[in-house]
Amino acid sequence: RLMMPPPAPNSKQYVRIRGKLSRNRYARIIHAHSARTLVPTMAAGIIPEIGRVPPSVAIIGAGVSGLTTAVTLKRAIYGTDPDLWPAPGERTIEIFEKNSAGEGIGGQWNRAYESACTQNTREFYRLSHFSWDDAGLPHVGNNPTKSDVVQYWQAVAKQFGLGIKFDHEVLRMEESSEDSDWNIQFKRRNGEIIRRRFDFVIIATGTYGVKKRPKFVGEQEFLDAGGIICTAENFRLESFIGRRAMIVGFGKTALDLACEAARLNSSFGDGKYGANASISAIHLFRNSRWAIPAYLLSFIPFECVMFGRISTVLMPCWGHPTAFEDFMHAHFAPMIQFFWCKIVATIFLISRMLLAKSVLNRAVAPVEEITKEFRSSLGVVPSMYDSYVSSG
């Protein structure tokens, strides 16, 4: 729940159906952000409702959410043995991706910068029943890289026979007035228009596929001098070489790229780009935010605190899956707030100071209570970030 965006209102309403699918709009269009909760509920009610006729499900998007949802839903409906699953085709679960096969699987991971890697360690970033070893990647590091992640999900698609239909862009979706099914209009890269009907639609298009860049007064001067890069674009880190780079924002990507720009500075770099690669890196942000140190007190992986059972129960969020958690957060809110804002937050700050080997710079010290940022994506601070900041 830590890294998940809040479920869309229709998804929340769908959960309230308590496992029995009603024939309305909200039961038949689902946002894959909440797939972990929705898929078991959907699988429990979908077959009885349709009279045990295999359902037709369209999953839009072949990124991590789309592939995970497809595998989980197939296992819940058809069983855990992929050899017994029906072949991709009519009346089954199909994935549609608007990009080509070479750039489709993995979603945003295909378009990430070269040094991008997972925030979670490898055992926290995979299907529970399909390990990195099963994918033929036994030597992947603790934090898999962009290339590792793409290869893993390619292996998932092959192992489970997901039958992804590439070059299928959704143009239009309409709910049938007769039976609440969905009529979808696709456009292929060659211009061909295809129309299909499905019982259910799962939206797994992600939140970062569309470039959003604010306009700044006087930005033309920057464009003339060297350009403005939006991280939704394909770009190479070598773009920083020989230029003064200013990174705007305080999210995970901004922290990563600030470190990369600093690394390319000859005083910090490893000499890969030579002595002439001297640049300066400026990290600009409105307010500093909380960032999770990869290792707490320099030796405890952050997952042990953030993803443990106790922490999960105590995590403030937009909805709680059990009556016990509802009760805890309703009657012991001050105690829970103390746990996160005093105990955990202090451990985070001390851990970052240990990484920086100095008192944490005031400019990057968080200003909000940590619980106020649980509704957004908390980034894992790169190991060298605070050291670079304290060194100027």
Coordinates of C-alpha atoms in Angstrom, one line a residue:
R1 CA 0.0 0.0 0.0
L2 CA 3.0 2.3 0.5
M3 CA 3.8 2.7 -3.2
M4 CA 0.2 2.4 -4.5
P5 CA -1.7 5.5 -5.6
P6 CA -5.2 5.8 -4.1
P7 CA -7.8 3.6 -5.9
A8 CA -10.1 5.4 -8.2
P9 CA -13.6 6.1 -6.9
N10 CA -15.1 3.4 -9.1
S11 CA -12.5 0.8 -7.9
K12 CA -13.4 1.7 -4.3
Q13 CA -17.1 1.2 -5.0
Y14 CA -16.3 -2.1 -6.7
V15 CA -14.6 -3.4 -3.5
R16 CA -17.7 -2.6 -1.5
I17 CA -19.7 -5.1 -3.6
R18 CA -18.2 -7.8 -1.3
G19 CA -17.3 -10.2 -3.9
K20 CA -20.6 -10.3 -5.8
L21 CA -20.4 -8.6 -9.1
S22 CA -23.4 -6.5 -9.9
R23 CA -24.1 -5.7 -13.6
N24 CA -23.2 -2.0 -13.5
R25 CA -20.5 0.2 -14.9
Y26 CA -18.4 0.1 -11.8
A27 CA -18.1 -3.7 -11.6
R28 CA -16.9 -3.9 -15.2
I29 CA -14.2 -1.3 -15.5
I30 CA -11.3 -1.5 -13.1
H31 CA -8.2 0.4 -12.5
A32 CA -5.2 -2.0 -12.1
H33 CA -3.7 0.2 -9.4
S34 CA -5.9 -1.7 -7.0
A35 CA -5.5 -5.1 -8.8
R36 CA -3.9 -6.7 -5.7
T37 CA -7.3 -6.3 -3.9
L38 CA -9.6 -6.5 -6.8
V39 CA -8.4 -9.5 -8.7
P40 CA -9.3 -12.1 -6.1
T41 CA -12.7 -10.5 -5.6
M42 CA -13.2 -10.3 -9.3
A43 CA -12.2 -14.0 -9.8
A44 CA -14.6 -15.1 -7.0
G45 CA -17.6 -13.5 -8.6
I46 CA -17.0 -13.4 -12.3
I47 CA -17.5 -17.1 -13.2
P48 CA -20.7 -17.7 -11.2
E49 CA -22.2 -14.6 -12.7
I50 CA -21.5 -15.6 -16.3
G51 CA -22.7 -19.2 -15.7
R52 CA -19.2 -20.6 -15.7
V53 CA -18.6 -19.6 -19.3
P54 CA -15.0 -18.3 -19.5
P55 CA -15.1 -14.5 -19.3
S56 CA -13.6 -12.2 -21.8
V57 CA -11.4 -9.6 -20.2
A58 CA -9.4 -6.8 -21.9
I59 CA -6.4 -5.5 -20.1
I60 CA -5.1 -2.2 -21.5
G61 CA -1.4 -1.9 -21.1
A62 CA 1.5 -4.4 -21.0
G63 CA 3.4 -2.8 -18.2
V64 CA 4.1 -4.2 -14.7
S65 CA 0.4 -3.7 -13.6
G66 CA -1.1 -5.2 -16.7
L67 CA 1.1 -8.3 -16.8
T68 CA 0.8 -8.9 -13.0
T69 CA -3.0 -8.5 -13.3
A70 CA -3.2 -10.9 -16.2
V71 CA -1.1 -13.6 -14.5
T72 CA -2.9 -13.2 -11.1
L73 CA -6.4 -13.3 -12.7
K74 CA -5.6 -16.4 -14.8
R75 CA -4.3 -18.2 -11.8
A76 CA -7.4 -17.3 -9.8
I77 CA -9.8 -18.4 -12.6
Y78 CA -8.1 -21.2 -14.4
G79 CA -5.8 -22.6 -11.7
T80 CA -2.1 -22.4 -10.9
D81 CA -0.8 -24.6 -13.8
P82 CA -0.2 -22.5 -16.9
D83 CA -0.2 -25.7 -19.0
L84 CA -3.9 -26.0 -18.3
W85 CA -4.8 -22.5 -19.2
P86 CA -6.8 -21.8 -22.5
A87 CA -4.8 -20.5 -25.4
P88 CA -5.0 -16.7 -25.9
G89 CA -8.0 -15.9 -28.0
E90 CA -11.7 -15.2 -27.8
R91 CA -13.5 -15.5 -24.4
T92 CA -10.2 -15.3 -22.5
I93 CA -8.0 -12.7 -20.9
E94 CA -6.2 -10.5 -23.5
I95 CA -3.6 -7.8 -23.1
F96 CA -3.5 -4.9 -25.5
E97 CA -0.5 -2.6 -25.9
K98 CA -0.3 0.5 -28.1
N99 CA 3.5 0.3 -28.6
S100 CA 5.4 -2.2 -30.7
A101 CA 6.8 -5.5 -29.3
G102 CA 10.3 -4.0 -29.1
E103 CA 9.2 -1.2 -26.7
G104 CA 5.9 -2.5 -25.2
I105 CA 6.6 -5.0 -22.4
G106 CA 7.6 -3.4 -19.2
G107 CA 5.8 0.0 -19.8
Q108 CA 7.8 2.9 -18.4
W109 CA 10.8 0.7 -17.7
N110 CA 11.5 0.6 -21.5
R111 CA 11.7 4.4 -21.5
A112 CA 13.6 5.0 -18.3
Y113 CA 17.1 6.5 -18.2
E114 CA 20.0 4.0 -18.4
S115 CA 20.9 4.0 -14.7
A116 CA 17.4 3.5 -13.4
C117 CA 17.0 0.7 -10.9
T118 CA 14.3 -0.6 -8.6
Q119 CA 13.8 1.1 -5.2
N120 CA 12.8 -2.3 -3.7
T121 CA 15.2 -5.1 -3.5
R122 CA 14.9 -8.0 -6.0
E123 CA 12.8 -10.2 -3.7
F124 CA 10.2 -7.4 -3.3
Y125 CA 10.0 -6.7 -7.0
R126 CA 8.8 -9.9 -8.6
L127 CA 5.8 -12.3 -8.8
S128 CA 5.7 -14.4 -5.7
H129 CA 5.5 -17.6 -7.7
F130 CA 8.1 -16.7 -10.4
S131 CA 11.6 -15.8 -9.1
W132 CA 14.4 -14.1 -10.8
D133 CA 16.1 -17.5 -11.1
D134 CA 13.0 -18.9 -12.8
A135 CA 13.3 -16.0 -15.3
G136 CA 16.9 -17.0 -16.2
L137 CA 18.3 -14.0 -14.3
P138 CA 20.1 -15.6 -11.3
H139 CA 22.9 -13.0 -11.1
V140 CA 20.7 -9.9 -10.9
G141 CA 21.9 -7.5 -8.2
N142 CA 20.1 -6.5 -5.1
N143 CA 18.4 -3.6 -6.9
P144 CA 17.6 -4.8 -10.5
T145 CA 18.4 -2.3 -13.3
K146 CA 16.2 -1.2 -16.1
S147 CA 17.6 -3.9 -18.4
D148 CA 17.0 -6.6 -15.7
V149 CA 13.4 -5.5 -15.1
V150 CA 12.5 -5.5 -18.8
Q151 CA 14.1 -9.0 -19.3
Y152 CA 12.2 -10.3 -16.3
W153 CA 8.8 -9.2 -17.6
Q154 CA 9.6 -10.5 -21.0
A155 CA 10.3 -13.9 -19.4
V156 CA 6.9 -13.6 -17.5
A157 CA 5.0 -13.0 -20.7
K158 CA 6.7 -16.0 -22.4
Q159 CA 6.4 -18.3 -19.4
F160 CA 2.7 -17.7 -18.8
G161 CA 1.8 -17.4 -22.5
L162 CA 0.1 -14.0 -22.1
G163 CA -0.4 -13.4 -25.8
I164 CA 0.0 -9.7 -25.8
K165 CA -1.4 -7.9 -28.8
F166 CA 1.0 -5.0 -29.7
D167 CA 0.3 -2.0 -31.9
H168 CA -3.3 -1.8 -30.5
E169 CA -4.2 1.7 -29.4
V170 CA -7.6 2.2 -27.8
L171 CA -9.6 4.9 -29.5
R172 CA -12.9 4.5 -27.9
M173 CA -14.8 2.5 -25.2
E174 CA -18.5 2.2 -25.0
E175 CA -20.7 0.4 -22.5
S176 CA -23.4 -1.8 -24.2
S177 CA -26.9 -0.7 -23.2
E178 CA -28.1 -4.3 -23.5
D179 CA -25.8 -6.3 -21.3
S180 CA -23.3 -3.9 -19.7
D181 CA -20.4 -5.4 -21.8
W182 CA -17.8 -3.1 -23.3
N183 CA -17.3 -2.4 -26.9
I184 CA -13.7 -1.3 -27.6
Q185 CA -12.4 0.3 -30.8
F186 CA -8.6 -0.3 -31.5
K187 CA -6.4 1.3 -34.0
R188 CA -3.4 -0.6 -35.3
R189 CA -0.2 1.0 -36.5
N190 CA -1.1 0.3 -40.1
G191 CA -4.3 2.3 -39.6
E192 CA -6.6 -0.7 -39.5
I193 CA -9.6 -0.2 -37.1
I194 CA -10.7 -3.2 -35.0
R195 CA -13.8 -3.5 -32.9
R196 CA -14.1 -6.1 -30.0
R197 CA -16.6 -6.8 -27.2
F198 CA -15.5 -7.8 -23.7
D199 CA -17.2 -8.6 -20.4
F200 CA -14.7 -6.8 -18.3
V201 CA -12.0 -4.1 -18.9
I202 CA -9.0 -3.5 -16.7
I203 CA -7.2 -0.2 -17.2
A204 CA -3.4 -0.7 -16.6
T205 CA -2.0 2.3 -18.5
G206 CA 0.0 3.7 -15.6
T207 CA 0.4 7.3 -14.5
Y208 CA 3.6 8.4 -16.2
G209 CA 3.0 7.7 -19.9
V210 CA 2.0 11.2 -20.9
K211 CA 4.7 13.9 -20.7
K212 CA 3.7 16.8 -18.5
R213 CA 6.1 19.7 -18.4
P214 CA 5.2 23.2 -17.0
K215 CA 6.0 26.3 -19.0
F216 CA 8.4 28.7 -17.4
V217 CA 8.9 32.4 -18.1
G218 CA 12.2 32.9 -20.0
E219 CA 12.6 29.2 -20.8
Q220 CA 13.6 29.9 -24.4
E221 CA 17.0 31.1 -23.0
F222 CA 17.5 27.6 -21.6
L223 CA 16.3 25.9 -24.8
D224 CA 18.8 28.0 -26.9
A225 CA 21.6 27.2 -24.5
G226 CA 21.3 23.5 -24.2
G227 CA 17.7 22.3 -23.9
I228 CA 15.1 21.4 -21.3
I229 CA 14.7 17.7 -20.7
C230 CA 11.5 16.1 -19.4
T231 CA 12.1 12.7 -17.8
A232 CA 9.1 11.3 -19.8
E233 CA 11.3 11.6 -22.9
N234 CA 14.0 9.3 -24.0
F235 CA 17.3 10.9 -23.1
R236 CA 20.9 9.9 -22.3
L237 CA 22.8 10.8 -19.2
E238 CA 25.6 12.0 -21.4
S239 CA 23.5 15.0 -22.0
F240 CA 24.8 16.4 -18.7
I241 CA 28.4 16.3 -19.8
G242 CA 30.0 19.7 -20.1
R243 CA 26.9 21.5 -19.0
R244 CA 25.6 23.0 -15.8
A245 CA 22.6 20.9 -15.0
M246 CA 19.6 22.0 -12.9
I247 CA 17.3 19.2 -11.7
V248 CA 13.8 20.5 -10.7
G249 CA 11.7 18.5 -8.3
F250 CA 12.2 16.2 -5.3
G251 CA 10.7 12.9 -6.4
K252 CA 12.6 9.7 -6.9
T253 CA 13.7 10.6 -10.5
A254 CA 14.9 14.0 -9.4
L255 CA 17.0 12.5 -6.6
D256 CA 18.5 9.9 -9.0
L257 CA 19.4 12.5 -11.7
A258 CA 20.8 14.9 -9.2
C259 CA 23.2 12.2 -8.2
E260 CA 24.0 11.3 -11.8
A261 CA 24.8 14.9 -12.6
A262 CA 27.0 15.1 -9.6
R263 CA 28.7 11.8 -10.4
L264 CA 29.7 13.2 -13.8
N265 CA 31.5 16.0 -12.1
S266 CA 35.2 15.2 -12.2
S267 CA 35.6 15.6 -8.5
F268 CA 33.1 12.9 -7.8
G269 CA 33.2 10.8 -10.9
D270 CA 35.1 7.6 -11.6
G271 CA 37.0 9.1 -14.6
K272 CA 34.8 7.4 -17.1
Y273 CA 34.3 10.6 -19.0
G274 CA 37.7 12.1 -18.6
A275 CA 39.0 15.2 -16.9
N276 CA 37.1 17.5 -19.2
A277 CA 33.7 16.3 -18.0
S278 CA 33.6 18.9 -15.2
I279 CA 30.1 20.2 -14.6
S280 CA 28.0 21.5 -11.7
A281 CA 24.7 20.1 -10.5
I282 CA 22.0 22.2 -9.0
H283 CA 19.0 20.6 -7.3
L284 CA 16.1 22.9 -7.2
F285 CA 12.8 22.2 -5.4
R286 CA 10.0 24.1 -3.7
N287 CA 10.0 22.0 -0.5
S288 CA 12.1 19.1 0.6
R289 CA 10.2 15.9 1.1
W290 CA 10.7 12.6 2.9
A291 CA 13.0 10.1 1.3
I292 CA 13.6 6.6 2.6
P293 CA 17.2 5.6 3.2
A294 CA 17.9 2.2 1.6
Y295 CA 19.5 0.9 4.8
L296 CA 18.3 2.0 8.2
L297 CA 21.2 2.8 10.6
S298 CA 23.5 1.6 7.8
F299 CA 22.6 -2.1 8.0
I300 CA 18.9 -2.8 8.2
P301 CA 17.1 -2.9 4.7
F302 CA 14.2 -0.4 4.7
E303 CA 11.8 -3.2 3.7
C304 CA 12.1 -4.7 7.1
V305 CA 10.5 -1.7 8.6
M306 CA 8.2 -0.4 5.8
F307 CA 6.9 -3.8 4.6
G308 CA 6.7 -5.8 7.8
R309 CA 3.3 -7.0 9.0
I310 CA 3.2 -4.7 12.0
S311 CA 4.1 -1.7 9.8
T312 CA 1.5 -2.6 7.3
V313 CA -1.2 -2.7 9.9
L314 CA -0.1 0.7 11.3
M315 CA 0.2 2.3 7.9
P316 CA -2.2 5.3 7.6
C317 CA -3.9 5.1 4.2
W318 CA -7.2 5.8 2.4
G319 CA -8.9 2.5 3.4
H320 CA -8.1 -0.5 5.5
P321 CA -8.8 -4.1 4.5
T322 CA -9.9 -5.4 7.9
A323 CA -12.2 -4.4 10.7
F324 CA -9.2 -4.7 13.1
E325 CA -7.2 -2.1 11.2
D326 CA -10.2 0.2 11.0
F327 CA -10.5 -0.1 14.8
M328 CA -6.8 0.5 15.4
H329 CA -6.7 3.7 13.3
A330 CA -10.0 5.0 14.8
H331 CA -9.1 4.5 18.4
F332 CA -5.3 4.6 18.6
A333 CA -4.5 7.3 16.0
P334 CA -2.2 9.3 18.4
M335 CA -0.2 6.2 19.2
I336 CA 0.2 5.4 15.5
Q337 CA 1.1 9.0 14.7
F338 CA 3.8 8.8 17.4
F339 CA 5.2 5.6 16.0
W340 CA 5.7 7.1 12.5
C341 CA 6.4 10.7 13.2
K342 CA 8.7 10.3 16.1
I343 CA 10.2 6.8 16.1
V344 CA 10.4 5.9 12.4
A345 CA 11.1 9.5 11.3
T346 CA 14.0 9.8 13.8
I347 CA 15.5 6.5 12.5
F348 CA 15.2 7.8 8.9
L349 CA 17.0 11.1 9.7
I350 CA 19.8 9.4 11.7
S351 CA 20.3 6.9 8.9
R352 CA 20.6 9.7 6.3
M353 CA 23.1 11.5 8.5
L354 CA 25.2 8.4 8.7
L355 CA 25.2 8.2 4.9
A356 CA 26.1 11.9 4.6
K357 CA 28.7 11.5 7.4
S358 CA 27.6 14.9 8.7
V359 CA 24.6 16.7 10.0
L360 CA 21.8 16.6 7.4
N361 CA 21.8 19.7 5.3
R362 CA 18.9 22.0 6.3
A363 CA 17.9 22.4 2.6
V364 CA 17.0 18.7 2.3
A365 CA 15.6 18.2 5.8
P366 CA 11.9 17.2 5.4
V367 CA 9.4 19.9 6.4
E368 CA 6.2 17.9 6.6
E369 CA 5.3 15.1 8.9
I370 CA 6.1 11.8 7.3
T371 CA 2.5 10.5 7.5
K372 CA 1.3 13.4 5.3
E373 CA 3.4 11.9 2.4
F374 CA 2.2 8.4 2.6
R375 CA -0.4 9.2 0.0
S376 CA 2.2 10.0 -2.5
S377 CA 5.2 8.0 -3.7
L378 CA 8.0 8.0 -1.1
G379 CA 11.3 7.7 -2.9
V380 CA 14.3 5.8 -1.7
V381 CA 17.2 8.3 -1.4
P382 CA 20.2 7.2 -3.4
S383 CA 23.2 6.2 -1.2
M384 CA 25.4 9.1 -2.4
Y385 CA 22.8 11.9 -2.4
D386 CA 23.3 13.3 1.1
S387 CA 27.0 12.9 0.7
Y388 CA 27.0 14.9 -2.5
V389 CA 24.8 17.6 -0.9
S390 CA 27.0 17.9 2.2
S391 CA 30.1 18.2 0.0
G392 CA 28.6 21.0 -2.1

